[in-house]
């Protein structure tokens, strides 16, 4: 018995044994040709953490859930105005405190049961009563009631013009069958009304099959398989190989190369996200307005954007992307190092100023952006120390106020309320920088309840001017959403809110 | 033999308890709040408090540990904080993929290391030896993710011979299983193999200088026989330990390779649980890795008592 | 006289070392007759072991250069093909090395290692080889050979292991047996047993024996002739009586100097070792021009000592030799009669 032979044969034997005990890891995809039959194979960057729409906050989860569940209303694929989905229409009372939603009557859940108002009441109350993730969206909601099987009444404590966006912005407010949480384990199973049913979800992939009785008409494909491919090079190779039909895992620097490639169809459109930098009002000298304005003057947004996102983004001095109804074109800062130095002098703060800029490698583009910003601030006398942390640590320090400055983004914004309110109102739940301007508070609060669109826009624009002038946030850019698929694939629309909907997709 | 095994099991239990305490303690010191991570960036304070209470993380630390330990003793390692799935299920789900890759890698590693190391030792400072030295240095220094990506781009991309990643169980699709296993096994096998090559070389060199090899030659035995039964049979004994260590390391999941090849193994799980501060999964995973090391140590020791007659069987 | 079993002529071995070329063996010549025991004595570093390793081709070929002639039953070992050499090892020459603790493969049974020796030269049946192994073990006096054959080396004492090694060396009934310090690492009592064993086996099989040693018990006990090596060459050789009783070379005299009576044991039963001579042997990379012993020699009675190498010449005339007419030779300019330092 020779040691090497023994070891090798033991290794080989063990190999066969363990491989045969397949476990539950499933990757139903064979080689080329996608998932076989008529199944769309989509390569996403990560595995969903769980599938309960009211509990999860992970984007990978919502990539799947978008196709499994519905909300009462959904954003339009192009301009993001709220449209009917499970609700056919809605009305507000005169005083704006009662919303009445009329529901569809031809909807069935995946288990065959019929959808009605009781399900809506159950779903919303579940979120509110158990204080689940998206409970904050029901902040002004006083009650949710089923008037009749086809009508739901929601009462709010103050006029809430963005209620539709709150309840339909994404699938976090999905409608579950009444009592679902007690009947099934929602973290791994789903009974929704969406175009696809959840068949399985494990370490290898998540598989959906078409729901023939979908109220919007059965999907063209037989199913969707989401494969988790974290490494962009591997995802792109899989797409070019034909192993997958669709992916969103595309690094910005590859965009121009892929655009001209034949085997791949790529689209890049503005998204609703925005990335920003902010400074801590509790940490002098960053509470000094001139210092903040000096920074805003020295930073070259175009250069930062180019470095972080190459062509796949738009620099912006406000949060809302330019083609949005509520967009503002306010852009007071011209990049000017001398003007910046003057502002610093004016501030009376001794130089050099040391600034710790906190970023997380969870979003690598912020690390790049931070380095560019550091190089732009150094000449005016601000020494930036880029602190790259893992996300968990980053969040901790943000929550504790332990930072000079940080960089991050807000994603998935639909309504201007999403873009501005909680971040800039005094003691706002997302106001980590500690900004407080009574005039801004007044404007934001008024806008929150203003039902007239134009008036509302005007209020937000005024607020935005103050926010930008005070540099509560230093807005940097709106990134594009970039996705690619196999040529000849039709029936798919790329969306600014990054929701992935395969309802009408057709494989070539 | 029974007494010996019993003693080892007892020692293992002590080690596992120690490991769990240390890990638990360390996790308390690490910054990062799993509640905040689970809630995303927009949430209200009430939501935060509700989740905190539901999770049991507001309990005193000692209480949390005792609860966890008590459950662990009955085989219940708790549920994932993120997904609510039982930890044991999460681990078992990914075990076949990790086991497969680990054993395949060791196979590749040995197939590289034993011939290369032996040849190097038989012809020291020759072209073969110097070449092998350079190659093993390369194998050790090259970052595995780079090697992985390059292999994908060449073999899955340009040549299109192999899939770019994923895992299929053997029972479902033997050909697909093998195709997907090749590239990741090569990456991890080359790295492990480079380490083992150096080791084999020095071990064989040492044995070559020993008296009993000279005796075998003086007997008039054929060179191949001397090489097989006298040189390698002795030189490769210590290989069992080195291979065991490499195997234990591989069984703990090779995170980078798993990520690049979308290989659903324990490494991915461990990384995800660290990033999400998913304590129950982390505890369970670390405990499992410790157990793996203990088991492999035991197997190695038992193996020695079988293949080395100088070690008395107990 | 029948053809000598081994005839070594002008054997030279150079080893390439980092410090230069080491001339380890410099013109060694001797013969071994059938059934004859030749003892080779000398300090460590004198080239004794290297010279016999060279005979069997056991020196690393990359660094060792071997010249000369070494005819084993007429066939020159030094110019044989590799295959022929392999065939000769075992049936032609058996070797017993110094350290029994390390000379056996620890992971194979001794029976297996014996069988290997047997099967390397013809016998292919496992069963037959095993039987021969048992016989061999019995012959070397290992108790309970049937069970011993399945034992591992670490389960035997040093003396028993050496017996096994002797058995391996004799497994193919070689014409020549070379024992390199075969008893040095053993207990005194065991030494005597081993020596006796070899003696008996030699008588039984008529094997020629080269015994490298610094143990006078061997020299005095079973050797027929003695060869004294220093600095890689033979400085004196002859019958045991001649050399031990009438040493002609100052070095030999020095080795024997402190001993009262070579043929007797001392009071405590120990057989005396050779005495030590003050000084150290010359480094083989840097040998003296003249007599190789000159740097240490207390006699130096001849002016040629420093500059000219003395040849190996007969000591005295035929009248002064006892023994069977075997010549007594010494390589020295300083001859009998010079008692400056005895």
Tab-separated table of N, CA and C in Angstrom, chain A residues 282-410:
chain	number	residue	atom	x	y	z
A	282	UNK	N	-21.864	67.851	13.257
A	282	UNK	CA	-21.387	67.759	14.636
A	282	UNK	C	-19.881	67.773	14.737
A	283	UNK	N	-19.222	67.891	13.624
A	283	UNK	CA	-17.758	67.849	13.657
A	283	UNK	C	-17.192	69.127	13.054
A	284	UNK	N	-16.861	70.085	13.881
A	284	UNK	CA	-16.200	71.252	13.326
A	284	UNK	C	-14.907	70.818	12.634
A	285	UNK	N	-14.480	71.505	11.582
A	285	UNK	CA	-15.063	72.716	10.988
A	285	UNK	C	-16.147	72.445	9.949
A	286	UNK	N	-16.677	71.201	9.911
A	286	UNK	CA	-17.602	70.870	8.835
A	286	UNK	C	-19.000	71.436	9.076
A	287	UNK	N	-19.155	72.057	10.234
A	287	UNK	CA	-20.425	72.738	10.465
A	287	UNK	C	-20.369	74.151	9.885
A	288	UNK	N	-19.200	74.537	9.419
A	288	UNK	CA	-19.016	75.883	8.881
A	288	UNK	C	-19.483	75.906	7.431
A	289	UNK	N	-20.432	76.774	7.149
A	289	UNK	CA	-21.061	76.798	5.824
A	289	UNK	C	-20.051	77.102	4.722
A	290	UNK	N	-19.113	77.976	5.026
A	290	UNK	CA	-18.130	78.336	4.004
A	290	UNK	C	-17.212	77.170	3.681
A	291	UNK	N	-16.889	76.429	4.703
A	291	UNK	CA	-16.055	75.253	4.462
A	291	UNK	C	-16.797	74.285	3.553
A	292	UNK	N	-18.047	74.052	3.859
A	292	UNK	CA	-18.847	73.122	3.063
A	292	UNK	C	-18.957	73.629	1.623
A	293	UNK	N	-19.160	74.929	1.484
A	293	UNK	CA	-19.308	75.478	0.137
A	293	UNK	C	-17.973	75.439	-0.594
A	294	UNK	N	-16.900	75.584	0.159
A	294	UNK	CA	-15.579	75.476	-0.468
A	294	UNK	C	-15.404	74.085	-1.073
A	295	UNK	N	-15.771	73.092	-0.320
A	295	UNK	CA	-15.678	71.711	-0.825
A	295	UNK	C	-16.535	71.542	-2.075
A	296	UNK	N	-17.761	72.073	-2.009
A	296	UNK	CA	-18.668	71.938	-3.150
A	296	UNK	C	-18.143	72.668	-4.368
A	297	UNK	N	-17.321	73.694	-4.137
A	297	UNK	CA	-16.762	74.451	-5.248
A	297	UNK	C	-15.524	73.765	-5.810
A	298	UNK	N	-14.791	73.095	-4.972
A	298	UNK	CA	-13.540	72.490	-5.433
A	298	UNK	C	-13.763	71.173	-6.157
A	299	UNK	N	-14.835	70.486	-5.800
A	299	UNK	CA	-15.056	69.151	-6.391
A	299	UNK	C	-15.525	69.293	-7.841
A	300	UNK	N	-14.842	68.567	-8.720
A	300	UNK	CA	-15.203	68.573	-10.139
A	300	UNK	C	-16.090	67.349	-10.376
A	301	UNK	N	-17.380	67.589	-10.408
A	301	UNK	CA	-18.314	66.465	-10.495
A	301	UNK	C	-18.127	65.647	-11.765
A	302	UNK	N	-17.829	66.336	-12.839
A	302	UNK	CA	-17.670	65.599	-14.101
A	302	UNK	C	-16.520	64.611	-13.993
A	303	UNK	N	-15.427	65.064	-13.407
A	303	UNK	CA	-14.261	64.190	-13.286
A	303	UNK	C	-14.558	63.011	-12.369
A	304	UNK	N	-15.234	63.303	-11.284
A	304	UNK	CA	-15.581	62.235	-10.333
A	304	UNK	C	-16.470	61.202	-11.016
A	305	UNK	N	-17.461	61.698	-11.727
A	305	UNK	CA	-18.391	60.796	-12.402
A	305	UNK	C	-17.665	59.937	-13.428
A	306	UNK	N	-16.797	60.580	-14.189
A	306	UNK	CA	-16.068	59.840	-15.219
A	306	UNK	C	-15.227	58.737	-14.584
A	307	UNK	N	-14.577	59.062	-13.491
A	307	UNK	CA	-13.712	58.070	-12.849
A	307	UNK	C	-14.511	56.923	-12.261
A	308	UNK	N	-15.647	57.246	-11.662
A	308	UNK	CA	-16.407	56.211	-10.974
A	308	UNK	C	-17.247	55.381	-11.937
A	309	UNK	N	-17.822	56.055	-12.930
A	309	UNK	CA	-18.805	55.354	-13.750
A	309	UNK	C	-18.514	55.424	-15.243
A	310	UNK	N	-17.425	56.019	-15.614
A	310	UNK	CA	-17.109	56.187	-17.031
A	310	UNK	C	-18.257	56.898	-17.728
A	311	UNK	N	-18.830	56.294	-18.737
A	311	UNK	CA	-19.897	56.988	-19.459
A	311	UNK	C	-21.257	56.732	-18.841
A	312	UNK	N	-21.331	55.805	-17.924
A	312	UNK	CA	-22.650	55.330	-17.488
A	312	UNK	C	-23.217	56.111	-16.317
A	313	UNK	N	-23.202	57.438	-16.413
A	313	UNK	CA	-23.794	58.251	-15.343
A	313	UNK	C	-23.900	59.697	-15.811
A	314	UNK	N	-24.705	60.490	-15.112
A	314	UNK	CA	-24.848	61.927	-15.393
A	314	UNK	C	-24.493	62.722	-14.146
A	315	UNK	N	-23.522	63.625	-14.238
A	315	UNK	CA	-23.257	64.485	-13.079
A	315	UNK	C	-24.495	65.329	-12.776
A	316	UNK	N	-24.698	65.625	-11.507
A	316	UNK	CA	-25.915	66.362	-11.147
A	316	UNK	C	-25.670	67.107	-9.851
A	317	UNK	N	-26.091	68.384	-9.806
A	317	UNK	CA	-25.905	69.117	-8.556
A	317	UNK	C	-27.125	69.033	-7.650
A	318	UNK	N	-28.181	68.387	-8.181
A	318	UNK	CA	-29.328	68.080	-7.323
A	318	UNK	C	-29.561	66.582	-7.419
A	319	UNK	N	-30.616	66.123	-6.729
A	319	UNK	CA	-30.762	64.666	-6.636
A	319	UNK	C	-31.531	64.060	-7.794
A	320	UNK	N	-32.575	64.789	-8.266
A	320	UNK	CA	-33.491	64.164	-9.215
A	320	UNK	C	-32.921	64.245	-10.637
A	321	UNK	N	-32.938	63.133	-11.358
A	321	UNK	CA	-32.401	63.114	-12.727
A	321	UNK	C	-33.197	64.046	-13.635
A	322	UNK	N	-32.536	64.532	-14.659
A	322	UNK	CA	-33.057	65.673	-15.396
A	322	UNK	C	-34.345	65.422	-16.168
A	323	UNK	N	-34.654	64.220	-16.564
A	323	UNK	CA	-35.873	64.043	-17.357
A	323	UNK	C	-37.097	63.787	-16.490
A	324	UNK	N	-36.955	63.925	-15.209
A	324	UNK	CA	-38.070	63.706	-14.289
A	324	UNK	C	-38.901	64.984	-14.166
A	325	UNK	N	-40.199	64.842	-13.995
A	325	UNK	CA	-41.094	65.999	-13.844
A	325	UNK	C	-40.609	66.932	-12.724
A	326	UNK	N	-40.142	66.336	-11.656
A	326	UNK	CA	-39.757	67.138	-10.495
A	326	UNK	C	-38.310	67.613	-10.535
A	327	UNK	N	-37.635	67.357	-11.627
A	327	UNK	CA	-36.210	67.712	-11.670
A	327	UNK	C	-35.996	69.199	-11.540
A	328	UNK	N	-34.894	69.555	-10.956
A	328	UNK	CA	-34.521	70.966	-10.849
A	328	UNK	C	-33.243	71.147	-11.636
A	329	UNK	N	-33.093	72.313	-12.291
A	329	UNK	CA	-31.857	72.514	-13.034
A	329	UNK	C	-30.897	73.407	-12.257
A	330	UNK	N	-31.122	73.509	-10.965
A	330	UNK	CA	-30.291	74.375	-10.131
A	330	UNK	C	-28.880	73.830	-10.059
A	331	UNK	N	-27.919	74.630	-10.519
A	331	UNK	CA	-26.533	74.154	-10.508
A	331	UNK	C	-25.605	75.325	-10.232
A	332	UNK	N	-25.592	75.790	-8.989
A	332	UNK	CA	-24.876	77.035	-8.691
A	332	UNK	C	-23.365	76.910	-8.649
A	333	UNK	N	-22.852	75.726	-8.507
A	333	UNK	CA	-21.413	75.612	-8.296
A	333	UNK	C	-20.664	75.415	-9.600
A	334	UNK	N	-19.687	76.277	-9.841
A	334	UNK	CA	-18.758	76.076	-10.947
A	334	UNK	C	-17.454	75.635	-10.330
A	335	UNK	N	-16.901	74.590	-10.861
A	335	UNK	CA	-15.658	74.086	-10.275
A	335	UNK	C	-14.569	75.129	-10.412
A	336	UNK	N	-14.039	75.552	-9.271
A	336	UNK	CA	-13.062	76.634	-9.296
A	336	UNK	C	-12.217	76.568	-8.034
A	337	UNK	N	-10.983	76.154	-8.182
A	337	UNK	CA	-10.128	75.955	-7.022
A	337	UNK	C	-9.827	77.278	-6.306
A	338	UNK	N	-9.628	78.329	-7.081
A	338	UNK	CA	-9.324	79.621	-6.446
A	338	UNK	C	-10.500	80.094	-5.619
A	339	UNK	N	-11.691	80.017	-6.209
A	339	UNK	CA	-12.881	80.439	-5.466
A	339	UNK	C	-13.006	79.607	-4.202
A	340	UNK	N	-12.666	78.335	-4.307
A	340	UNK	CA	-12.748	77.462	-3.143
A	340	UNK	C	-11.786	77.933	-2.061
A	341	UNK	N	-10.577	78.280	-2.478
A	341	UNK	CA	-9.588	78.733	-1.489
A	341	UNK	C	-10.068	80.004	-0.808
A	342	UNK	N	-10.673	80.856	-1.606
A	342	UNK	CA	-11.182	82.089	-1.019
A	342	UNK	C	-12.220	81.810	0.047
A	343	UNK	N	-13.110	80.888	-0.274
A	343	UNK	CA	-14.150	80.530	0.689
A	343	UNK	C	-13.536	80.004	1.976
A	344	UNK	N	-12.485	79.237	1.844
A	344	UNK	CA	-11.837	78.699	3.039
A	344	UNK	C	-11.236	79.828	3.867
A	345	UNK	N	-10.623	80.769	3.170
A	345	UNK	CA	-10.061	81.928	3.878
A	345	UNK	C	-11.151	82.653	4.613
A	346	UNK	N	-12.210	82.859	3.879
A	346	UNK	CA	-13.360	83.571	4.431
A	346	UNK	C	-13.893	82.880	5.683
A	347	UNK	N	-13.788	81.569	5.705
A	347	UNK	CA	-14.359	80.810	6.819
A	347	UNK	C	-13.598	81.043	8.099
A	348	UNK	N	-12.330	81.445	7.950
A	348	UNK	CA	-11.539	81.687	9.147
A	348	UNK	C	-11.024	80.412	9.784
A	349	UNK	N	-11.258	79.306	9.169
A	349	UNK	CA	-10.796	78.044	9.761
A	349	UNK	C	-9.338	77.818	9.365
A	350	UNK	N	-8.499	77.460	10.365
A	350	UNK	CA	-7.076	77.271	10.055
A	350	UNK	C	-6.846	76.060	9.143
A	351	UNK	N	-5.873	76.254	8.235
A	351	UNK	CA	-5.553	75.153	7.329
A	351	UNK	C	-4.272	74.472	7.803
A	352	UNK	N	-3.980	73.219	7.426
A	352	UNK	CA	-4.870	72.397	6.600
A	352	UNK	C	-5.984	71.770	7.438
A	353	UNK	N	-7.050	71.425	6.771
A	353	UNK	CA	-8.158	70.743	7.432
A	353	UNK	C	-8.024	69.247	7.151
A	354	UNK	N	-8.160	68.456	8.201
A	354	UNK	CA	-8.101	67.011	8.024
A	354	UNK	C	-9.515	66.475	7.921
A	355	UNK	N	-9.784	65.713	6.860
A	355	UNK	CA	-11.125	65.158	6.680
A	355	UNK	C	-11.049	63.648	6.460
A	356	UNK	N	-11.754	62.908	7.292
A	356	UNK	CA	-11.851	61.474	7.070
A	356	UNK	C	-13.077	61.223	6.208
A	357	UNK	N	-12.875	60.656	5.022
A	357	UNK	CA	-13.992	60.416	4.112
A	357	UNK	C	-14.316	58.923	4.135
A	358	UNK	N	-15.485	58.602	4.668
A	358	UNK	CA	-15.847	57.216	4.921
A	358	UNK	C	-16.591	56.634	3.728
A	359	UNK	N	-16.039	55.562	3.162
A	359	UNK	CA	-16.707	54.884	2.055
A	359	UNK	C	-16.719	53.382	2.340
A	360	UNK	N	-17.535	52.648	1.603
A	360	UNK	CA	-17.573	51.213	1.799
A	360	UNK	C	-17.302	50.468	0.508
A	361	UNK	N	-16.583	49.352	0.636
A	361	UNK	CA	-16.250	48.576	-0.554
A	361	UNK	C	-17.435	47.759	-1.050
A	362	UNK	N	-18.554	47.886	-0.334
A	362	UNK	CA	-19.783	47.283	-0.830
A	362	UNK	C	-20.158	47.931	-2.165
A	363	UNK	N	-19.782	49.207	-2.315
A	363	UNK	CA	-20.033	49.950	-3.548
A	363	UNK	C	-18.699	50.494	-4.052
A	364	UNK	N	-17.988	49.680	-4.815
A	364	UNK	CA	-16.616	50.045	-5.193
A	364	UNK	C	-16.522	51.388	-5.901
A	365	UNK	N	-17.583	51.799	-6.587
A	365	UNK	CA	-17.464	53.070	-7.302
A	365	UNK	C	-17.284	54.242	-6.341
A	366	UNK	N	-17.785	54.120	-5.126
A	366	UNK	CA	-17.599	55.215	-4.169
A	366	UNK	C	-16.148	55.301	-3.731
A	367	UNK	N	-15.470	54.170	-3.710
A	367	UNK	CA	-14.063	54.203	-3.322
A	367	UNK	C	-13.273	54.983	-4.367
A	368	UNK	N	-13.557	54.682	-5.623
A	368	UNK	CA	-12.880	55.407	-6.701
A	368	UNK	C	-13.205	56.889	-6.622
A	369	UNK	N	-14.497	57.181	-6.494
A	369	UNK	CA	-14.924	58.581	-6.436
A	369	UNK	C	-14.229	59.307	-5.291
A	370	UNK	N	-14.138	58.657	-4.161
A	370	UNK	CA	-13.523	59.290	-2.989
A	370	UNK	C	-12.076	59.651	-3.258
A	371	UNK	N	-11.388	58.760	-3.954
A	371	UNK	CA	-9.976	59.037	-4.236
A	371	UNK	C	-9.834	60.243	-5.146
A	372	UNK	N	-10.748	60.350	-6.108
A	372	UNK	CA	-10.696	61.521	-7.002
A	372	UNK	C	-10.979	62.796	-6.204
A	373	UNK	N	-11.997	62.732	-5.362
A	373	UNK	CA	-12.332	63.900	-4.548
A	373	UNK	C	-11.163	64.294	-3.663
A	374	UNK	N	-10.517	63.300	-3.102
A	374	UNK	CA	-9.366	63.594	-2.241
A	374	UNK	C	-8.315	64.361	-3.018
A	375	UNK	N	-8.085	63.955	-4.257
A	375	UNK	CA	-7.060	64.638	-5.037
A	375	UNK	C	-7.499	66.048	-5.408
A	376	UNK	N	-8.804	66.286	-5.448
A	376	UNK	CA	-9.284	67.623	-5.798
A	376	UNK	C	-9.302	68.556	-4.598
A	377	UNK	N	-9.385	68.002	-3.403
A	377	UNK	CA	-9.449	68.852	-2.214
A	377	UNK	C	-8.079	69.162	-1.649
A	378	UNK	N	-7.138	68.328	-1.968
A	378	UNK	CA	-5.809	68.522	-1.397
A	378	UNK	C	-5.207	69.867	-1.794
A	379	UNK	N	-5.322	70.283	-3.060
A	379	UNK	CA	-4.713	71.555	-3.435
A	379	UNK	C	-5.292	72.763	-2.692
A	380	UNK	N	-6.512	72.658	-2.191
A	380	UNK	CA	-7.054	73.834	-1.508
A	380	UNK	C	-6.806	73.784	-0.007
A	381	UNK	N	-6.145	72.743	0.448
A	381	UNK	CA	-5.770	72.707	1.846
A	381	UNK	C	-6.589	71.768	2.704
A	382	UNK	N	-7.330	70.914	2.066
A	382	UNK	CA	-8.082	69.920	2.847
A	382	UNK	C	-7.463	68.554	2.572
A	383	UNK	N	-6.904	67.946	3.617
A	383	UNK	CA	-6.289	66.627	3.459
A	383	UNK	C	-7.317	65.545	3.738
A	384	UNK	N	-7.624	64.821	2.700
A	384	UNK	CA	-8.661	63.805	2.831
A	384	UNK	C	-8.040	62.442	3.064
A	385	UNK	N	-8.508	61.762	4.097
A	385	UNK	CA	-8.079	60.396	4.352
A	385	UNK	C	-9.253	59.475	4.027
A	386	UNK	N	-9.119	58.744	2.928
A	386	UNK	CA	-10.215	57.870	2.504
A	386	UNK	C	-10.250	56.613	3.376
A	387	UNK	N	-11.330	56.432	4.108
A	387	UNK	CA	-11.457	55.261	4.974
A	387	UNK	C	-12.416	54.264	4.329
A	388	UNK	N	-11.853	53.161	3.864
A	388	UNK	CA	-12.689	52.159	3.206
A	388	UNK	C	-13.074	51.078	4.210
A	389	UNK	N	-14.373	50.938	4.453
A	389	UNK	CA	-14.831	49.987	5.463
A	389	UNK	C	-15.771	48.961	4.852
A	390	UNK	N	-15.944	47.853	5.553
A	390	UNK	CA	-16.984	46.936	5.104
A	390	UNK	C	-18.330	47.528	5.510
A	391	UNK	N	-19.347	47.124	4.813
A	391	UNK	CA	-20.624	47.803	4.931
A	391	UNK	C	-21.156	47.824	6.359
A	392	UNK	N	-21.033	46.709	7.036
A	392	UNK	CA	-21.585	46.646	8.389
A	392	UNK	C	-20.925	47.674	9.299
A	393	UNK	N	-19.608	47.744	9.226
A	393	UNK	CA	-18.895	48.721	10.047
A	393	UNK	C	-19.268	50.139	9.627
A	394	UNK	N	-19.378	50.339	8.313
A	394	UNK	CA	-19.733	51.652	7.789
A	394	UNK	C	-21.062	52.100	8.368
A	395	UNK	N	-22.056	51.226	8.324
A	395	UNK	CA	-23.384	51.569	8.825
A	395	UNK	C	-23.346	51.898	10.312
A	396	UNK	N	-22.559	51.130	11.032
A	396	UNK	CA	-22.427	51.401	12.463
A	396	UNK	C	-21.951	52.818	12.706
A	397	UNK	N	-20.878	53.169	12.036
A	397	UNK	CA	-20.290	54.488	12.266
A	397	UNK	C	-21.218	55.590	11.794
A	398	UNK	N	-21.931	55.334	10.714
A	398	UNK	CA	-22.896	56.330	10.253
A	398	UNK	C	-23.942	56.555	11.327
A	399	UNK	N	-24.444	55.468	11.863
A	399	UNK	CA	-25.497	55.579	12.871
A	399	UNK	C	-25.003	56.270	14.128
A	400	UNK	N	-23.757	56.045	14.463
A	400	UNK	CA	-23.223	56.657	15.682
A	400	UNK	C	-22.722	58.063	15.453
A	401	UNK	N	-22.732	58.515	14.197
A	401	UNK	CA	-22.235	59.854	13.915
A	401	UNK	C	-20.731	59.932	13.995
A	402	UNK	N	-20.069	58.780	13.870
A	402	UNK	CA	-18.624	58.750	14.001
A	402	UNK	C	-17.957	58.900	12.635
A	403	UNK	N	-18.030	60.096	12.077
A	403	UNK	CA	-17.423	60.316	10.770
A	403	UNK	C	-17.248	61.812	10.550
A	404	UNK	N	-16.309	62.183	9.708
A	404	UNK	CA	-16.191	63.567	9.274
A	404	UNK	C	-17.080	63.771	8.060
A	405	UNK	N	-16.940	62.839	7.124
A	405	UNK	CA	-17.717	62.909	5.884
A	405	UNK	C	-17.885	61.512	5.373
A	406	UNK	N	-18.934	61.286	4.613
A	406	UNK	CA	-19.070	59.984	3.982
A	406	UNK	C	-19.693	60.127	2.615
A	407	UNK	N	-19.621	59.022	1.892
A	407	UNK	CA	-20.185	59.004	0.559
A	407	UNK	C	-21.062	57.786	0.413
A	408	UNK	N	-22.258	58.000	-0.105
A	408	UNK	CA	-23.150	56.875	-0.360
A	408	UNK	C	-24.205	57.289	-1.371
A	409	UNK	N	-25.213	56.481	-1.532
A	409	UNK	CA	-26.246	56.835	-2.489
A	409	UNK	C	-27.604	56.515	-1.922
A	410	UNK	N	-28.622	57.039	-2.579
A	410	UNK	CA	-29.987	56.623	-2.274
A	410	UNK	C	-30.553	56.011	-3.542
